[in-house]
């Protein structure tokens, strides 16, 4: 069994796909945080120019939370488009098509101030959300299908690495003396179009997913050529045979839609695992921690004008830890990183609750809070953030993979949207104890992973599928009897 090297073509394809798409997700998550004050001011002035009076407090807050939450709502819509787009245009084609949802809103947001229209920003946040929803699902799928099995984990974590880089870049550009000021914010929002434009120019030179070419397009010559380009050598027959074996196993199943995915007993545990991992990832409070961080830093005595630098520091820690995960995921495996990550998050939430409750009584408590925030970020970055999307690629075969990403993506974005919407109310109701809710979610997710999720490191997609076949208590990868009830006899396509 030869270990495959990381070729230049594969490395560049990974970087261009991740920078062009995943980077924007992170960038747009963080880009509106810093200039929030100036943007709300702009909403107010625009309204006054039209009607002659200022917006009341409540409608302004509502407009602002709409601006912020349009992004995850768009992400949800993007997730629903994944299946149709990757099956029609291919993985690479879907990424190229997706740039429309970045370049158009980048121009609209950049012009919003000149055009005196805050509606443009709200629409753009929806569009750029669709872009993020598509890319957060298509990039891991594309890279997971390009990578040889010994590099699949490392490359599968790269999209998450670029999401954290995007957050950090937005935090740096969003420093008050750079772009988060009265004149700079439209530029800050518009910059998201730059990576998309680069991707539009460069990605066409790289190969499409060989699995897509062979299984969906039935084009063996193109698949072989793509593999040769990616692997840097000519002997790709073994890998073609492996893809074909997967194709044969799948012939009985045909294309598996989302509805069918929920009905199939042979995919039951895979589906439950993805829903729990994606829900756990978002509902474990990672966005709430970022949201809360500023207040924690302030109460720890960090000066108001310095908070933005500490926040950027936290962003840098996130990048470094995710970068470490790229190298560790093939050594320690997926399961261990998930267990370790969720356990660190669980501990951080518990200690943070105590620290926040006691912070006015004990002088050094605020510093403990800061340690908790940073530990939480470290914990989330090594497991819960990067691994769930990688696992979707690994535990589903070709015919169900796009539908699985639609389910996982929808859970991811709906949970993200829910946390963003509900967290301020939980915070009002529970105060420092709101992190108990997240601790419980971390605990339940950890227990589930420990009991159910198998290790997938360095296994072929077929081998992984067989592990789940045993768990689902079905005899073969695709039991004939169950399938025949739902399907007419299979005739070969095209």
PDB file of C-alpha atoms in Angstrom, residues 222-406:
ATOM      1  CA  UNK A 222     -11.716  12.080 -17.898  1.00  0.00           C
ATOM      2  CA  UNK A 223     -11.625  10.475 -14.436  1.00  0.00           C
ATOM      3  CA  UNK A 224      -8.280   8.792 -15.194  1.00  0.00           C
ATOM      4  CA  UNK A 225      -6.861  12.031 -16.561  1.00  0.00           C
ATOM      5  CA  UNK A 226      -8.006  13.941 -13.454  1.00  0.00           C
ATOM      6  CA  UNK A 227      -6.399  11.311 -11.188  1.00  0.00           C
ATOM      7  CA  UNK A 228      -3.126  11.424 -13.129  1.00  0.00           C
ATOM      8  CA  UNK A 229      -3.028  15.204 -12.844  1.00  0.00           C
ATOM      9  CA  UNK A 230      -3.782  15.081  -9.106  1.00  0.00           C
ATOM     10  CA  UNK A 231      -1.467  12.210  -8.183  1.00  0.00           C
ATOM     11  CA  UNK A 232       1.405  13.220 -10.441  1.00  0.00           C
ATOM     12  CA  UNK A 233       1.889   9.705 -11.882  1.00  0.00           C
ATOM     13  CA  UNK A 234       0.307   7.434 -14.458  1.00  0.00           C
ATOM     14  CA  UNK A 235      -0.515   4.284 -12.493  1.00  0.00           C
ATOM     15  CA  UNK A 236      -3.995   5.206 -11.280  1.00  0.00           C
ATOM     16  CA  UNK A 237      -5.735   1.941 -12.187  1.00  0.00           C
ATOM     17  CA  UNK A 238      -5.912   0.715  -8.585  1.00  0.00           C
ATOM     18  CA  UNK A 239      -7.690   3.882  -7.513  1.00  0.00           C
ATOM     19  CA  UNK A 240     -10.033   3.765 -10.510  1.00  0.00           C
ATOM     20  CA  UNK A 241     -10.872   0.176  -9.542  1.00  0.00           C
ATOM     21  CA  UNK A 242     -11.655   1.261  -5.992  1.00  0.00           C
ATOM     22  CA  UNK A 243     -13.981   4.006  -7.226  1.00  0.00           C
ATOM     23  CA  UNK A 244     -15.639   1.515  -9.564  1.00  0.00           C
ATOM     24  CA  UNK A 245     -16.138  -0.936  -6.685  1.00  0.00           C
ATOM     25  CA  UNK A 246     -17.942   1.832  -4.821  1.00  0.00           C
ATOM     26  CA  UNK A 247     -19.990   2.529  -7.949  1.00  0.00           C
ATOM     27  CA  UNK A 248     -21.007  -1.156  -8.229  1.00  0.00           C
ATOM     28  CA  UNK A 249     -22.052  -1.260  -4.577  1.00  0.00           C
ATOM     29  CA  UNK A 250     -24.159   1.788  -5.260  1.00  0.00           C
ATOM     30  CA  UNK A 251     -25.810   0.659  -8.483  1.00  0.00           C
ATOM     31  CA  UNK A 252     -28.541  -1.036  -6.494  1.00  0.00           C
ATOM     32  CA  UNK A 253     -29.269   2.159  -4.617  1.00  0.00           C
ATOM     33  CA  UNK A 254     -29.459   4.646  -7.453  1.00  0.00           C
ATOM     34  CA  UNK A 255     -29.312   8.318  -6.458  1.00  0.00           C
ATOM     35  CA  UNK A 256     -30.417   8.767  -2.872  1.00  0.00           C
ATOM     36  CA  UNK A 257     -32.545  11.837  -2.249  1.00  0.00           C
ATOM     37  CA  UNK A 258     -32.876  13.468   1.169  1.00  0.00           C
ATOM     38  CA  UNK A 259     -36.274  11.837   1.766  1.00  0.00           C
ATOM     39  CA  UNK A 260     -34.934   8.442   0.810  1.00  0.00           C
ATOM     40  CA  UNK A 261     -31.910   9.015   3.043  1.00  0.00           C
ATOM     41  CA  UNK A 262     -34.234   9.324   6.047  1.00  0.00           C
ATOM     42  CA  UNK A 263     -36.027   6.111   5.097  1.00  0.00           C
ATOM     43  CA  UNK A 264     -33.010   3.873   4.525  1.00  0.00           C
ATOM     44  CA  UNK A 265     -32.161   1.580   7.349  1.00  0.00           C
ATOM     45  CA  UNK A 266     -28.696   0.929   5.935  1.00  0.00           C
ATOM     46  CA  UNK A 267     -27.780   4.599   6.427  1.00  0.00           C
ATOM     47  CA  UNK A 268     -29.528   5.169   9.746  1.00  0.00           C
ATOM     48  CA  UNK A 269     -26.543   5.598  12.105  1.00  0.00           C
ATOM     49  CA  UNK A 270     -24.596   7.650   9.592  1.00  0.00           C
ATOM     50  CA  UNK A 271     -27.497  10.084   9.353  1.00  0.00           C
ATOM     51  CA  UNK A 272     -28.063  10.315  13.131  1.00  0.00           C
ATOM     52  CA  UNK A 273     -24.331  10.847  13.657  1.00  0.00           C
ATOM     53  CA  UNK A 274     -24.170  13.721  11.187  1.00  0.00           C
ATOM     54  CA  UNK A 275     -27.221  15.448  12.685  1.00  0.00           C
ATOM     55  CA  UNK A 276     -25.821  15.148  16.217  1.00  0.00           C
ATOM     56  CA  UNK A 277     -22.304  16.251  15.257  1.00  0.00           C
ATOM     57  CA  UNK A 278     -23.484  19.248  13.229  1.00  0.00           C
ATOM     58  CA  UNK A 279     -26.016  20.245  15.896  1.00  0.00           C
ATOM     59  CA  UNK A 280     -23.461  19.758  18.660  1.00  0.00           C
ATOM     60  CA  UNK A 281     -20.901  21.812  16.759  1.00  0.00           C
ATOM     61  CA  UNK A 282     -23.169  24.871  16.577  1.00  0.00           C
ATOM     62  CA  UNK A 283     -25.246  24.474  19.756  1.00  0.00           C
ATOM     63  CA  UNK A 284     -22.159  23.961  21.939  1.00  0.00           C
ATOM     64  CA  UNK A 285     -22.011  27.755  22.128  1.00  0.00           C
ATOM     65  CA  UNK A 286     -19.044  28.600  19.924  1.00  0.00           C
ATOM     66  CA  UNK A 287     -20.768  31.680  18.505  1.00  0.00           C
ATOM     67  CA  UNK A 288     -21.984  32.672  21.958  1.00  0.00           C
ATOM     68  CA  UNK A 289     -18.414  32.517  23.290  1.00  0.00           C
ATOM     69  CA  UNK A 290     -17.282  34.943  20.597  1.00  0.00           C
ATOM     70  CA  UNK A 291     -20.303  37.088  21.316  1.00  0.00           C
ATOM     71  CA  UNK A 292     -19.557  37.077  25.047  1.00  0.00           C
ATOM     72  CA  UNK A 293     -15.777  37.426  24.751  1.00  0.00           C
ATOM     73  CA  UNK A 294     -15.786  41.227  24.590  1.00  0.00           C
ATOM     74  CA  UNK A 295     -17.804  41.548  27.793  1.00  0.00           C
ATOM     75  CA  UNK A 296     -15.570  39.011  29.537  1.00  0.00           C
ATOM     76  CA  UNK A 297     -12.453  40.911  28.500  1.00  0.00           C
ATOM     77  CA  UNK A 298     -13.972  44.207  29.637  1.00  0.00           C
ATOM     78  CA  UNK A 299     -14.922  42.815  33.031  1.00  0.00           C
ATOM     79  CA  UNK A 300     -11.382  41.416  33.345  1.00  0.00           C
ATOM     80  CA  UNK A 301     -10.148  44.985  33.171  1.00  0.00           C
ATOM     81  CA  UNK A 302      -9.032  45.093  29.530  1.00  0.00           C
ATOM     82  CA  UNK A 303      -9.453  48.693  28.376  1.00  0.00           C
ATOM     83  CA  UNK A 304     -12.278  49.262  25.932  1.00  0.00           C
ATOM     84  CA  UNK A 305      -9.973  50.414  23.127  1.00  0.00           C
ATOM     85  CA  UNK A 306      -7.787  47.314  23.594  1.00  0.00           C
ATOM     86  CA  UNK A 307     -10.590  44.751  23.454  1.00  0.00           C
ATOM     87  CA  UNK A 308     -10.434  44.601  19.646  1.00  0.00           C
ATOM     88  CA  UNK A 309      -6.773  43.527  19.832  1.00  0.00           C
ATOM     89  CA  UNK A 310      -7.482  40.799  22.388  1.00  0.00           C
ATOM     90  CA  UNK A 311     -10.358  39.582  20.189  1.00  0.00           C
ATOM     91  CA  UNK A 312      -8.007  39.436  17.188  1.00  0.00           C
ATOM     92  CA  UNK A 313      -5.582  37.541  19.445  1.00  0.00           C
ATOM     93  CA  UNK A 314      -8.298  34.976  20.168  1.00  0.00           C
ATOM     94  CA  UNK A 315      -8.871  34.730  16.410  1.00  0.00           C
ATOM     95  CA  UNK A 316      -5.143  34.064  15.936  1.00  0.00           C
ATOM     96  CA  UNK A 317      -5.235  31.256  18.552  1.00  0.00           C
ATOM     97  CA  UNK A 318      -8.132  29.742  16.600  1.00  0.00           C
ATOM     98  CA  UNK A 319      -6.105  29.787  13.353  1.00  0.00           C
ATOM     99  CA  UNK A 320      -3.017  28.258  14.996  1.00  0.00           C
ATOM    100  CA  UNK A 321      -4.986  25.442  16.650  1.00  0.00           C
ATOM    101  CA  UNK A 322      -6.882  24.595  13.452  1.00  0.00           C
ATOM    102  CA  UNK A 323      -3.540  24.592  11.629  1.00  0.00           C
ATOM    103  CA  UNK A 324      -2.329  22.032  14.207  1.00  0.00           C
ATOM    104  CA  UNK A 325      -5.466  19.942  13.603  1.00  0.00           C
ATOM    105  CA  UNK A 326      -4.499  19.644   9.905  1.00  0.00           C
ATOM    106  CA  UNK A 327      -1.372  17.741  10.956  1.00  0.00           C
ATOM    107  CA  UNK A 328      -2.788  15.854  13.919  1.00  0.00           C
ATOM    108  CA  UNK A 329      -5.979  14.510  12.335  1.00  0.00           C
ATOM    109  CA  UNK A 330      -4.129  11.749  10.438  1.00  0.00           C
ATOM    110  CA  UNK A 331      -2.026  10.836  13.515  1.00  0.00           C
ATOM    111  CA  UNK A 332      -4.597  10.793  16.309  1.00  0.00           C
ATOM    112  CA  UNK A 333      -7.646  10.134  14.163  1.00  0.00           C
ATOM    113  CA  UNK A 334     -11.040  11.850  13.964  1.00  0.00           C
ATOM    114  CA  UNK A 335     -12.710  10.203  16.950  1.00  0.00           C
ATOM    115  CA  UNK A 336     -10.053  11.151  19.500  1.00  0.00           C
ATOM    116  CA  UNK A 337      -9.964  14.782  18.336  1.00  0.00           C
ATOM    117  CA  UNK A 338     -13.756  15.031  18.600  1.00  0.00           C
ATOM    118  CA  UNK A 339     -13.789  13.532  22.108  1.00  0.00           C
ATOM    119  CA  UNK A 340     -10.874  15.694  23.243  1.00  0.00           C
ATOM    120  CA  UNK A 341     -12.328  18.870  21.706  1.00  0.00           C
ATOM    121  CA  UNK A 342     -15.825  18.492  23.122  1.00  0.00           C
ATOM    122  CA  UNK A 343     -14.415  17.564  26.569  1.00  0.00           C
ATOM    123  CA  UNK A 344     -12.259  20.718  26.639  1.00  0.00           C
ATOM    124  CA  UNK A 345     -15.316  22.805  25.624  1.00  0.00           C
ATOM    125  CA  UNK A 346     -17.398  21.106  28.334  1.00  0.00           C
ATOM    126  CA  UNK A 347     -14.803  21.850  31.040  1.00  0.00           C
ATOM    127  CA  UNK A 348     -14.361  25.438  29.829  1.00  0.00           C
ATOM    128  CA  UNK A 349     -18.135  26.056  29.949  1.00  0.00           C
ATOM    129  CA  UNK A 350     -18.398  24.700  33.500  1.00  0.00           C
ATOM    130  CA  UNK A 351     -15.426  26.662  34.854  1.00  0.00           C
ATOM    131  CA  UNK A 352     -16.566  29.774  32.990  1.00  0.00           C
ATOM    132  CA  UNK A 353     -19.993  29.568  34.652  1.00  0.00           C
ATOM    133  CA  UNK A 354     -18.346  29.484  38.083  1.00  0.00           C
ATOM    134  CA  UNK A 355     -15.920  32.266  37.150  1.00  0.00           C
ATOM    135  CA  UNK A 356     -18.678  34.546  35.843  1.00  0.00           C
ATOM    136  CA  UNK A 357     -20.803  33.897  38.926  1.00  0.00           C
ATOM    137  CA  UNK A 358     -17.927  34.745  41.263  1.00  0.00           C
ATOM    138  CA  UNK A 359     -16.229  37.444  39.286  1.00  0.00           C
ATOM    139  CA  UNK A 360     -17.310  40.329  41.516  1.00  0.00           C
ATOM    140  CA  UNK A 361     -16.315  38.557  44.737  1.00  0.00           C
ATOM    141  CA  UNK A 362     -12.833  37.245  43.886  1.00  0.00           C
ATOM    142  CA  UNK A 363     -10.332  39.680  42.406  1.00  0.00           C
ATOM    143  CA  UNK A 364      -8.540  37.219  40.082  1.00  0.00           C
ATOM    144  CA  UNK A 365     -11.701  35.519  38.747  1.00  0.00           C
ATOM    145  CA  UNK A 366     -11.888  37.597  35.538  1.00  0.00           C
ATOM    146  CA  UNK A 367      -8.501  36.172  34.487  1.00  0.00           C
ATOM    147  CA  UNK A 368      -9.885  32.662  34.917  1.00  0.00           C
ATOM    148  CA  UNK A 369     -12.727  33.719  32.567  1.00  0.00           C
ATOM    149  CA  UNK A 370     -10.200  34.765  29.930  1.00  0.00           C
ATOM    150  CA  UNK A 371      -8.379  31.430  30.269  1.00  0.00           C
ATOM    151  CA  UNK A 372     -11.739  29.670  29.828  1.00  0.00           C
ATOM    152  CA  UNK A 373     -12.574  31.588  26.657  1.00  0.00           C
ATOM    153  CA  UNK A 374      -9.193  30.766  25.137  1.00  0.00           C
ATOM    154  CA  UNK A 375      -9.387  27.092  26.246  1.00  0.00           C
ATOM    155  CA  UNK A 376     -12.844  26.838  24.723  1.00  0.00           C
ATOM    156  CA  UNK A 377     -11.582  28.266  21.425  1.00  0.00           C
ATOM    157  CA  UNK A 378      -8.663  25.805  21.451  1.00  0.00           C
ATOM    158  CA  UNK A 379     -10.988  22.867  22.221  1.00  0.00           C
ATOM    159  CA  UNK A 380     -13.450  23.768  19.484  1.00  0.00           C
ATOM    160  CA  UNK A 381     -10.695  24.338  16.921  1.00  0.00           C
ATOM    161  CA  UNK A 382      -9.099  20.895  17.269  1.00  0.00           C
ATOM    162  CA  UNK A 383     -12.273  18.804  16.938  1.00  0.00           C
ATOM    163  CA  UNK A 384     -15.839  20.112  16.888  1.00  0.00           C
ATOM    164  CA  UNK A 385     -15.172  22.800  14.251  1.00  0.00           C
ATOM    165  CA  UNK A 386     -13.225  20.977  11.532  1.00  0.00           C
ATOM    166  CA  UNK A 387     -14.196  17.310  11.813  1.00  0.00           C
ATOM    167  CA  UNK A 388     -17.988  17.002  11.274  1.00  0.00           C
ATOM    168  CA  UNK A 389     -17.842  18.187   7.618  1.00  0.00           C
ATOM    169  CA  UNK A 390     -14.887  15.883   6.968  1.00  0.00           C
ATOM    170  CA  UNK A 391     -16.859  12.952   8.413  1.00  0.00           C
ATOM    171  CA  UNK A 392     -19.829  13.546   6.097  1.00  0.00           C
ATOM    172  CA  UNK A 393     -17.492  13.019   3.136  1.00  0.00           C
ATOM    173  CA  UNK A 394     -16.083   9.872   4.748  1.00  0.00           C
ATOM    174  CA  UNK A 395     -19.120   8.004   6.054  1.00  0.00           C
ATOM    175  CA  UNK A 396     -21.384   8.406   3.017  1.00  0.00           C
ATOM    176  CA  UNK A 397     -20.777   6.897  -0.410  1.00  0.00           C
ATOM    177  CA  UNK A 398     -21.107   8.849  -3.648  1.00  0.00           C
ATOM    178  CA  UNK A 399     -24.835   8.396  -4.291  1.00  0.00           C
ATOM    179  CA  UNK A 400     -25.908   9.638  -0.853  1.00  0.00           C
ATOM    180  CA  UNK A 401     -23.087  12.106  -0.167  1.00  0.00           C
ATOM    181  CA  UNK A 402     -24.679  15.221  -1.655  1.00  0.00           C
ATOM    182  CA  UNK A 403     -27.965  14.559   0.178  1.00  0.00           C
ATOM    183  CA  UNK A 404     -26.043  13.958   3.414  1.00  0.00           C
ATOM    184  CA  UNK A 405     -24.320  17.319   3.011  1.00  0.00           C
ATOM    185  CA  UNK A 406     -27.729  18.938   2.498  1.00  0.00           C
TER     186      UNK A 406
END
